[in-house]
Coordinates of C-alpha atoms and ligand atoms in Angstrom, one line a residue:
M185 CA 54.9 -49.7 -141.7
K186 CA 57.7 -48.6 -144.0
I187 CA 56.7 -46.0 -146.6
T188 CA 58.3 -43.7 -149.2
V189 CA 57.2 -40.2 -150.1
I190 CA 58.5 -38.8 -153.4
G191 CA 58.7 -35.0 -153.5
T192 CA 59.5 -32.9 -150.5
G193 CA 57.3 -29.9 -151.4
Y194 CA 54.5 -28.7 -149.2
V195 CA 52.3 -31.8 -149.4
G196 CA 55.2 -34.3 -149.4
L197 CA 57.1 -32.9 -146.5
V198 CA 54.0 -32.3 -144.3
S199 CA 52.6 -35.8 -145.1
G200 CA 56.0 -37.5 -144.6
A201 CA 56.5 -35.8 -141.3
C202 CA 53.0 -36.5 -140.1
F203 CA 53.0 -40.2 -141.1
S204 CA 56.3 -40.5 -139.2
E205 CA 54.6 -38.9 -136.2
F206 CA 51.9 -41.7 -136.6
G207 CA 54.7 -44.1 -136.0
H208 CA 55.5 -45.2 -139.5
T209 CA 59.0 -45.2 -140.9
V210 CA 59.1 -42.7 -143.7
T211 CA 61.7 -42.0 -146.3
C212 CA 61.3 -38.7 -148.2
V213 CA 62.9 -38.6 -151.6
D214 CA 63.7 -35.7 -153.7
K215 CA 65.9 -35.1 -156.8
D216 CA 67.0 -31.8 -155.4
A217 CA 70.2 -32.8 -153.6
D218 CA 70.5 -29.3 -152.0
K219 CA 67.1 -29.5 -150.5
I220 CA 67.7 -33.0 -149.1
Q221 CA 71.0 -31.8 -147.6
R222 CA 69.2 -28.9 -146.0
L223 CA 66.6 -31.2 -144.6
L224 CA 69.3 -33.5 -143.3
N225 CA 70.8 -30.5 -141.6
G226 CA 67.5 -29.8 -139.9
E227 CA 66.6 -26.9 -142.1
I228 CA 63.0 -26.6 -143.2
P229 CA 62.6 -25.1 -146.7
I230 CA 59.2 -23.7 -146.1
Y231 CA 57.6 -21.8 -143.2
E232 CA 54.8 -23.9 -141.7
P233 CA 54.0 -23.5 -138.0
G234 CA 55.0 -26.7 -136.0
L235 CA 56.7 -28.4 -138.9
D236 CA 60.3 -27.8 -137.7
G237 CA 59.6 -29.5 -134.3
L238 CA 57.9 -32.5 -136.0
V239 CA 60.7 -33.0 -138.4
A240 CA 63.4 -32.6 -135.8
R241 CA 61.7 -35.1 -133.4
N242 CA 61.0 -37.8 -135.9
S243 CA 64.4 -37.4 -137.6
A244 CA 66.1 -37.8 -134.3
E245 CA 64.1 -40.9 -133.6
K246 CA 65.1 -42.3 -137.1
R247 CA 61.5 -42.6 -138.2
L248 CA 61.9 -39.8 -140.8
L249 CA 64.7 -40.1 -143.3
F250 CA 65.7 -37.9 -146.3
T251 CA 67.5 -39.1 -149.4
T252 CA 68.0 -38.6 -153.1
D253 CA 68.4 -42.4 -153.6
L254 CA 65.0 -43.7 -154.7
K255 CA 66.2 -47.3 -155.0
A256 CA 67.3 -47.3 -151.3
A257 CA 64.2 -45.6 -150.2
M258 CA 61.9 -48.2 -151.9
D259 CA 63.7 -51.1 -150.2
G260 CA 61.0 -52.8 -148.1
A261 CA 58.4 -50.0 -148.6
E262 CA 54.8 -51.2 -148.6
A263 CA 53.4 -47.9 -149.8
V264 CA 54.8 -45.1 -151.9
F265 CA 53.2 -41.6 -152.1
I266 CA 53.7 -39.5 -155.2
A267 CA 53.8 -35.9 -153.9
V268 CA 55.6 -34.2 -156.7
G269 CA 54.5 -30.9 -158.2
T270 CA 51.6 -30.7 -160.7
P271 CA 52.0 -27.1 -161.9
S272 CA 49.6 -25.4 -164.4
R273 CA 50.9 -26.1 -167.9
R274 CA 51.9 -22.9 -169.5
G275 CA 49.3 -21.7 -172.0
D276 CA 46.3 -23.9 -171.3
G277 CA 46.0 -24.3 -167.5
H278 CA 46.0 -28.2 -167.6
A279 CA 47.8 -29.8 -164.7
D280 CA 51.3 -30.7 -165.9
L281 CA 51.7 -34.4 -165.0
Q282 CA 55.2 -35.0 -166.4
Y283 CA 56.7 -35.2 -162.9
V284 CA 54.1 -37.6 -161.7
F285 CA 54.6 -40.0 -164.6
A286 CA 58.4 -39.7 -164.5
A287 CA 58.3 -40.6 -160.8
V288 CA 56.1 -43.6 -161.4
E289 CA 58.1 -44.9 -164.3
E290 CA 61.3 -44.5 -162.3
L291 CA 60.1 -46.3 -159.2
A292 CA 58.8 -49.3 -161.2
A293 CA 62.3 -50.7 -161.4
F294 CA 62.6 -50.7 -157.6
I295 CA 59.4 -52.5 -156.6
K296 CA 60.2 -56.1 -155.7
S297 CA 57.3 -56.9 -153.4
Y298 CA 53.6 -55.8 -153.2
T299 CA 53.5 -52.0 -152.9
V300 CA 50.6 -49.5 -153.1
I301 CA 51.4 -46.5 -155.4
I302 CA 49.4 -43.6 -154.1
T303 CA 48.9 -40.2 -155.6
K304 CA 48.9 -37.5 -153.0
S305 CA 49.5 -34.6 -155.4
T306 CA 46.3 -33.1 -156.8
V307 CA 45.9 -34.9 -160.1
P308 CA 43.0 -34.7 -162.6
V309 CA 40.5 -37.5 -162.9
G310 CA 41.9 -40.3 -165.0
T311 CA 45.5 -40.0 -163.7
G312 CA 45.3 -43.2 -161.6
A313 CA 44.1 -45.1 -164.7
E314 CA 46.9 -43.6 -166.8
I315 CA 49.5 -44.6 -164.2
K316 CA 48.3 -48.2 -164.5
N317 CA 48.5 -47.9 -168.3
R318 CA 52.1 -46.6 -168.1
L319 CA 53.1 -49.4 -165.7
Q320 CA 52.0 -52.1 -168.1
G321 CA 55.0 -54.0 -169.3
L322 CA 57.2 -52.2 -166.7
L323 CA 55.9 -53.9 -163.6
D324 CA 54.2 -57.2 -162.8
E325 CA 50.5 -56.5 -162.1
K326 CA 50.6 -58.6 -158.9
L327 CA 53.3 -56.4 -157.4
Y328 CA 51.3 -53.2 -157.1
D329 CA 48.0 -51.4 -156.9
V330 CA 47.4 -47.7 -157.6
A331 CA 45.5 -45.6 -155.0
S332 CA 44.4 -42.0 -154.8
N333 CA 44.6 -40.3 -151.5
P334 CA 44.1 -36.5 -152.0
E335 CA 45.3 -34.1 -149.4
F336 CA 43.0 -31.4 -147.9
L337 CA 45.5 -29.6 -145.7
R338 CA 45.7 -25.8 -145.7
E339 CA 49.0 -24.0 -145.6
G340 CA 49.5 -22.4 -142.2
A341 CA 47.4 -25.0 -140.5
A342 CA 48.9 -28.1 -142.3
I343 CA 49.9 -30.2 -139.3
E344 CA 46.5 -29.7 -137.5
D345 CA 44.7 -30.5 -140.8
F346 CA 46.7 -33.7 -141.3
M347 CA 46.5 -34.9 -137.8
R348 CA 42.8 -34.0 -137.2
P349 CA 41.2 -34.0 -140.6
D350 CA 37.5 -33.6 -141.3
R351 CA 37.8 -36.7 -143.4
V352 CA 40.3 -38.9 -145.3
V353 CA 39.4 -39.8 -148.9
V354 CA 40.9 -42.9 -150.4
G355 CA 40.3 -44.2 -153.9
V356 CA 41.3 -47.9 -154.3
D357 CA 40.3 -50.8 -156.5
S358 CA 41.5 -53.8 -154.5
D359 CA 41.1 -55.2 -151.0
A360 CA 44.9 -55.5 -150.7
A361 CA 45.3 -51.8 -151.3
K362 CA 42.5 -51.0 -148.9
K363 CA 44.2 -53.0 -146.2
V364 CA 47.4 -51.0 -146.6
M365 CA 45.6 -47.7 -146.6
N366 CA 43.7 -48.7 -143.5
A367 CA 46.9 -49.6 -141.7
L368 CA 48.5 -46.2 -142.7
Y369 CA 45.6 -44.2 -141.3
R370 CA 44.9 -46.5 -138.2
P371 CA 46.0 -43.7 -135.7
L372 CA 43.1 -41.6 -137.0
F373 CA 40.5 -44.3 -136.2
L374 CA 41.0 -43.5 -132.6
N375 CA 39.5 -40.1 -133.0
E376 CA 36.9 -41.5 -135.3
T377 CA 37.9 -39.5 -138.4
P378 CA 35.6 -40.5 -141.2
I379 CA 37.6 -42.5 -143.9
L380 CA 35.8 -42.6 -147.2
F381 CA 36.8 -45.5 -149.4
T382 CA 35.8 -45.1 -153.0
N383 CA 37.2 -45.7 -156.4
L384 CA 40.1 -43.9 -158.0
E385 CA 38.1 -41.6 -160.2
T386 CA 35.8 -40.5 -157.4
A387 CA 38.7 -39.7 -155.1
E388 CA 40.4 -37.7 -157.8
I389 CA 37.2 -35.7 -158.5
T390 CA 36.5 -35.2 -154.8
K391 CA 39.7 -33.2 -154.4
Y392 CA 38.9 -30.9 -157.3
A393 CA 35.3 -30.6 -156.3
A394 CA 36.3 -29.6 -152.7
N395 CA 38.7 -26.8 -153.8
A396 CA 36.4 -25.6 -156.6
F397 CA 33.4 -25.4 -154.2
L398 CA 35.5 -23.4 -151.6
A399 CA 36.8 -21.1 -154.3
T400 CA 33.2 -20.7 -155.5
K401 CA 32.1 -19.5 -152.0
I402 CA 34.9 -16.9 -152.1
S403 CA 34.1 -15.5 -155.5
F404 CA 30.5 -15.5 -154.6
I405 CA 31.0 -13.5 -151.5
N406 CA 33.4 -11.2 -153.3
E407 CA 30.8 -10.3 -155.9
M408 CA 28.3 -9.8 -153.0
A409 CA 30.8 -7.4 -151.5
D410 CA 30.9 -5.3 -154.7
L411 CA 27.1 -5.0 -154.5
C412 CA 27.2 -4.2 -150.8
E413 CA 29.6 -1.3 -151.5
K414 CA 27.3 0.2 -154.1
V415 CA 24.1 0.0 -152.0
G416 CA 25.4 0.8 -148.5
A417 CA 25.2 -2.8 -147.1
D418 CA 27.9 -4.6 -145.1
V419 CA 29.2 -7.8 -146.5
Q420 CA 30.5 -9.1 -143.2
Q421 CA 27.0 -9.0 -141.8
V422 CA 25.7 -10.6 -145.0
S423 CA 28.2 -13.4 -144.5
K424 CA 27.1 -13.8 -141.0
G425 CA 23.4 -13.7 -142.0
I426 CA 23.8 -16.5 -144.6
G427 CA 26.5 -18.4 -142.7
L428 CA 24.3 -19.1 -139.8
D429 CA 22.2 -21.2 -142.1
K430 CA 23.7 -24.6 -141.5
R431 CA 23.1 -25.6 -145.1
I432 CA 25.4 -22.8 -146.1
G433 CA 27.9 -22.7 -143.3
N434 CA 30.0 -19.7 -142.1
K435 CA 33.4 -20.8 -143.5
F436 CA 35.1 -19.3 -146.6
L437 CA 32.8 -16.4 -146.7
H438 CA 35.4 -13.7 -146.0
A439 CA 35.4 -11.1 -148.8
G440 CA 38.8 -10.0 -149.8
P441 CA 41.1 -9.2 -152.7
G442 CA 40.6 -12.6 -154.4
F443 CA 41.9 -16.1 -153.6
G444 CA 45.6 -17.0 -154.3
G445 CA 48.0 -19.7 -153.4
S446 CA 49.3 -22.8 -155.0
C447 CA 45.9 -24.6 -155.0
F448 CA 42.7 -22.8 -155.7
P449 CA 43.8 -20.8 -158.8
K450 CA 45.7 -23.9 -160.3
D451 CA 43.1 -26.4 -159.4
T452 CA 40.0 -24.5 -160.6
R453 CA 41.8 -23.9 -163.9
A454 CA 42.8 -27.5 -164.2
L455 CA 39.2 -28.7 -163.4
V456 CA 37.8 -26.5 -166.1
H457 CA 40.3 -27.9 -168.6
S458 CA 40.0 -31.5 -167.7
A459 CA 36.2 -31.4 -167.7
D460 CA 36.4 -29.8 -171.2
T461 CA 38.3 -32.8 -172.5
Y462 CA 35.4 -35.0 -171.4
G463 CA 33.0 -32.5 -173.1
V464 CA 31.5 -31.4 -169.9
P465 CA 31.8 -27.6 -169.5
M466 CA 32.3 -26.4 -165.9
R467 CA 30.4 -23.1 -166.4
I468 CA 30.3 -22.2 -162.7
V469 CA 33.9 -22.9 -162.0
R470 CA 35.0 -21.1 -165.2
S471 CA 33.2 -18.0 -163.9
V472 CA 34.8 -18.4 -160.5
V473 CA 38.3 -18.3 -162.2
D474 CA 37.3 -15.3 -164.3
V475 CA 35.8 -13.3 -161.4
N476 CA 38.9 -14.0 -159.3
E477 CA 41.5 -13.1 -162.0
K478 CA 39.7 -9.8 -162.8
R479 CA 39.2 -9.0 -159.1
K480 CA 42.9 -9.2 -158.2
I481 CA 43.8 -6.7 -160.9
A482 CA 40.8 -4.5 -160.1
M483 CA 42.0 -4.1 -156.5
A484 CA 44.6 -1.5 -157.6
E485 CA 41.8 0.7 -158.8
R486 CA 40.5 0.9 -155.2
V487 CA 43.8 2.2 -154.0
I488 CA 43.9 4.8 -156.8
T489 CA 40.4 6.0 -156.0
A490 CA 41.3 6.2 -152.3
C491 CA 44.2 8.4 -153.3
N492 CA 41.9 10.9 -155.0
G493 CA 42.3 9.3 -158.5
S494 CA 46.0 9.2 -158.8
V495 CA 49.0 7.4 -157.2
E496 CA 51.5 9.1 -159.5
G497 CA 54.6 9.8 -157.5
K498 CA 52.8 8.8 -154.3
R499 CA 54.2 6.6 -151.6
I500 CA 52.1 3.5 -150.9
A501 CA 52.8 1.4 -147.9
V502 CA 51.8 -2.3 -148.2
L503 CA 51.5 -4.6 -145.3
G504 CA 51.2 -8.3 -146.1
L505 CA 52.5 -9.9 -149.3
T506 CA 51.9 -13.6 -149.0
F507 CA 48.6 -15.1 -150.3
K508 CA 47.4 -15.6 -146.8
P509 CA 48.9 -15.4 -143.2
N510 CA 51.1 -18.0 -141.5
T511 CA 53.0 -18.9 -144.7
D512 CA 55.9 -17.6 -146.7
D513 CA 54.2 -18.7 -149.9
M514 CA 53.8 -16.0 -152.5
R515 CA 52.3 -18.1 -155.3
E516 CA 49.5 -16.3 -157.1
S517 CA 49.2 -13.9 -154.2
P518 CA 46.9 -10.9 -154.9
S519 CA 50.0 -8.7 -154.0
L520 CA 51.6 -9.8 -157.2
D521 CA 48.8 -8.2 -159.2
I522 CA 48.1 -5.2 -157.0
I523 CA 51.6 -3.9 -156.5
P524 CA 52.8 -4.0 -160.2
A525 CA 49.4 -2.3 -161.2
L526 CA 50.0 0.5 -158.7
Q527 CA 53.6 0.9 -159.9
K528 CA 52.3 1.1 -163.5
H529 CA 50.3 4.1 -162.3
G530 CA 53.4 5.7 -160.9
A531 CA 53.2 4.6 -157.2
V532 CA 56.3 4.2 -155.1
V533 CA 55.8 1.0 -153.1
H534 CA 57.3 0.3 -149.6
A535 CA 56.3 -3.0 -148.0
H536 CA 56.6 -5.4 -145.1
D537 CA 55.6 -9.1 -144.6
P538 CA 56.4 -11.2 -141.6
K539 CA 57.6 -14.3 -143.5
G540 CA 57.2 -13.7 -147.2
M541 CA 59.8 -11.1 -148.0
S542 CA 62.7 -13.2 -149.2
E543 CA 60.3 -14.9 -151.7
A544 CA 58.7 -11.5 -152.5
K545 CA 62.1 -10.0 -153.3
E546 CA 62.4 -12.5 -156.2
M547 CA 59.0 -11.8 -157.5
L548 CA 58.5 -8.0 -157.1
E549 CA 60.6 -5.3 -158.6
D550 CA 61.3 -1.8 -157.3
V551 CA 59.8 -2.4 -153.9
T552 CA 61.5 -1.2 -150.8
F553 CA 61.2 -3.8 -148.0
Y554 CA 61.3 -3.2 -144.3
D555 CA 61.8 -5.6 -141.4
D556 CA 59.0 -4.2 -139.3
P557 CA 55.4 -3.1 -140.1
Y558 CA 56.0 0.6 -139.2
G559 CA 59.0 0.9 -141.6
P560 CA 56.9 1.4 -144.8
L561 CA 54.6 3.9 -143.2
K562 CA 56.9 6.9 -143.1
D563 CA 55.5 9.6 -145.3
A564 CA 53.1 7.2 -146.9
D565 CA 50.1 8.6 -148.8
A566 CA 48.1 5.4 -148.2
L567 CA 48.4 2.2 -146.3
V568 CA 47.2 -1.0 -148.0
I569 CA 46.7 -4.2 -146.0
I570 CA 46.7 -7.1 -148.4
T571 CA 47.2 -10.1 -146.0
E572 CA 45.6 -10.4 -142.6
W573 CA 48.6 -11.3 -140.5
N574 CA 47.8 -11.2 -136.8
Q575 CA 50.7 -8.7 -136.4
F576 CA 48.7 -6.1 -138.4
R577 CA 45.5 -6.5 -136.4
A578 CA 46.6 -4.4 -133.5
L579 CA 48.9 -1.8 -134.9
D580 CA 49.6 1.3 -132.8
L581 CA 47.2 3.5 -134.7
K582 CA 48.4 6.8 -133.2
R583 CA 51.9 5.9 -134.4
V584 CA 50.6 4.8 -137.8
H585 CA 48.8 8.1 -138.1
S586 CA 51.7 10.2 -137.1
L587 CA 54.1 8.5 -139.5
M588 CA 51.9 8.8 -142.6
N589 CA 51.7 11.7 -144.9
K590 CA 48.0 11.1 -145.4
P591 CA 46.0 8.9 -143.1
V592 CA 44.4 6.7 -145.8
L593 CA 43.9 3.0 -145.0
V594 CA 42.8 0.5 -147.7
D595 CA 42.0 -2.7 -145.8
F596 CA 41.5 -5.5 -148.2
R597 CA 40.8 -8.0 -145.4
N598 CA 38.4 -6.0 -143.3
I599 CA 40.6 -6.4 -140.2
Y600 CA 39.7 -3.0 -138.8
S601 CA 36.3 -1.5 -138.0
K602 CA 35.3 1.5 -140.0
A603 CA 33.9 3.4 -137.0
D604 CA 37.1 2.8 -135.0
M605 CA 39.3 4.0 -137.8
A606 CA 37.1 7.1 -138.4
A607 CA 37.5 7.8 -134.7
E608 CA 41.3 7.6 -135.1
G609 CA 41.1 10.1 -137.9
F610 CA 41.7 7.7 -140.8
D611 CA 40.0 7.8 -144.2
Y612 CA 39.1 4.1 -144.2
I613 CA 38.2 1.9 -147.2
G614 CA 37.3 -1.8 -146.5
I615 CA 35.8 -4.4 -148.8
G616 CA 32.0 -4.5 -149.2
R617 CA 31.3 -2.2 -146.4
G618 CA 29.0 0.4 -148.0
K619 CA 29.5 4.1 -147.6
Ligands
UGA1102 C1 43.4 -24.8 -149.9 C2 42.3 -25.6 -149.2 O1 41.7 -24.8 -148.2 C3 42.8 -26.9 -148.6 O2 41.7 -27.7 -148.1 C4 43.5 -27.7 -149.8 O3 44.1 -28.9 -149.3 C5 44.6 -26.9 -150.4 O4 44.0 -25.7 -150.9 C6 45.3 -27.7 -151.4 O5 44.6 -28.0 -152.4 O6 46.4 -28.1 -151.3 P1 45.3 -23.2 -149.0 O7 45.6 -22.9 -150.5 O8 46.5 -23.5 -148.2 O9 44.3 -24.4 -148.9 O10 44.6 -21.9 -148.4 P2 43.1 -21.5 -148.0 O11 43.1 -21.2 -146.5 O12 42.1 -22.3 -148.5 O13 43.1 -20.0 -148.7 C7 43.1 -19.9 -150.2 C8 42.9 -18.5 -150.6 O14 41.6 -18.1 -150.4 C9 43.8 -17.5 -149.8 O15 44.2 -16.5 -150.8 C10 42.8 -16.9 -148.9 O16 43.1 -15.6 -148.5 C11 41.5 -16.9 -149.7 N1 40.3 -16.9 -148.9 C12 40.0 -17.9 -148.1 C13 39.4 -15.8 -148.9 O17 39.6 -14.8 -149.7 N2 38.3 -15.8 -148.2 C14 37.9 -16.9 -147.4 O18 36.9 -16.8 -146.7 C15 38.8 -18.0 -147.3

């Protein structure tokens, strides 16, 4: 099948590459000529394990094409995915849909035979209906259907999530569109992936409900961690104790410095706002957003306390800047709240991240960056681990100790054991791990 993907951001590029791996012929379109040229040169604009190989192989086999020419890309396409950005609108947190609608209105001129227009970007409930409204008068109704096919992939595990998803959710309102969507996902039938066909509104809400629920689990366990700290309990064992209950499940119960990334913060805010417009307050999700935003800022206080109440003039080593490991993505990363807050209190910050430093350099001021994890440790008064990269799980602790001015370790991801660290002579502060 010939398909077009508009937008070569995270979701667009991964989806395009994976659909081509399924055997479809995919043309990825973007307005950013520079980005398209880089992709044509085999350069991948984001760090995502496995994506480079997938793009190279399918490009070489001419199943994956890149262009800025939407008209040419639409020629003969049976399906077009809209995978452009839906950023939080400044001020009110609504998902900004201007790029989605602009893409739809532009492509209308190039549809000459039946095509399914599919939203892959995360869009608030009602967007599919609004797309149909906007196409009235622009495109003959017989030439298209609108579908919603939200993406559930995680950064850092995107290829695996796309190729072996827990489920695929498709919102359609015609048999013709269902047939096209079935054909697109046929390779997944072989491994019996559940494909849930539903209506547009249900598919749109399912995406937000999934992210909001996962974010709720995180804020929930983060608050439990705070309580554990006060009463001498261990949140990791609480997670285990509740996670073994199959009704709860053990995933997304790692306490930490608060969730970040391009999805949870944006999508929880957007859900709160879009539900408000229907007069249905999302009280739980609103609290999740609030707990998380306050938490990220409050994390700096823990470092200050670990440094005996002041970081003024002190050297703080930070390991891990991205919002999670295996990505170069810095969007809404806790490091962007923690580091400036420490600097405001007079800290001098030295940092390392395996993949996020070029993005971090654009977003953080007055930080000294190092290419290896031991660089920032020299003469440091505290080491703060913000992101749990595997590289930081097995540091040479003797070397770490000898490099530092004071052996204070603030471990926001609980990757070390308190007892082991005490044995190595560190003053260790984890998350939710009692006294
Ligand atoms: C998330 C969802 O997991 C995907 O299913 C979804 O498709 C994606 O958003 C999206 O909407 O596009 P992602 O943002 O890549 O994926 O990352 P996650 O692995 O979900 O982590 C999000 C944040 O939560 C990170 O900051 C992570 O450190 C934090 N987290 C996660 C915790 O603090 N504790 C946990 O137990 C799990």
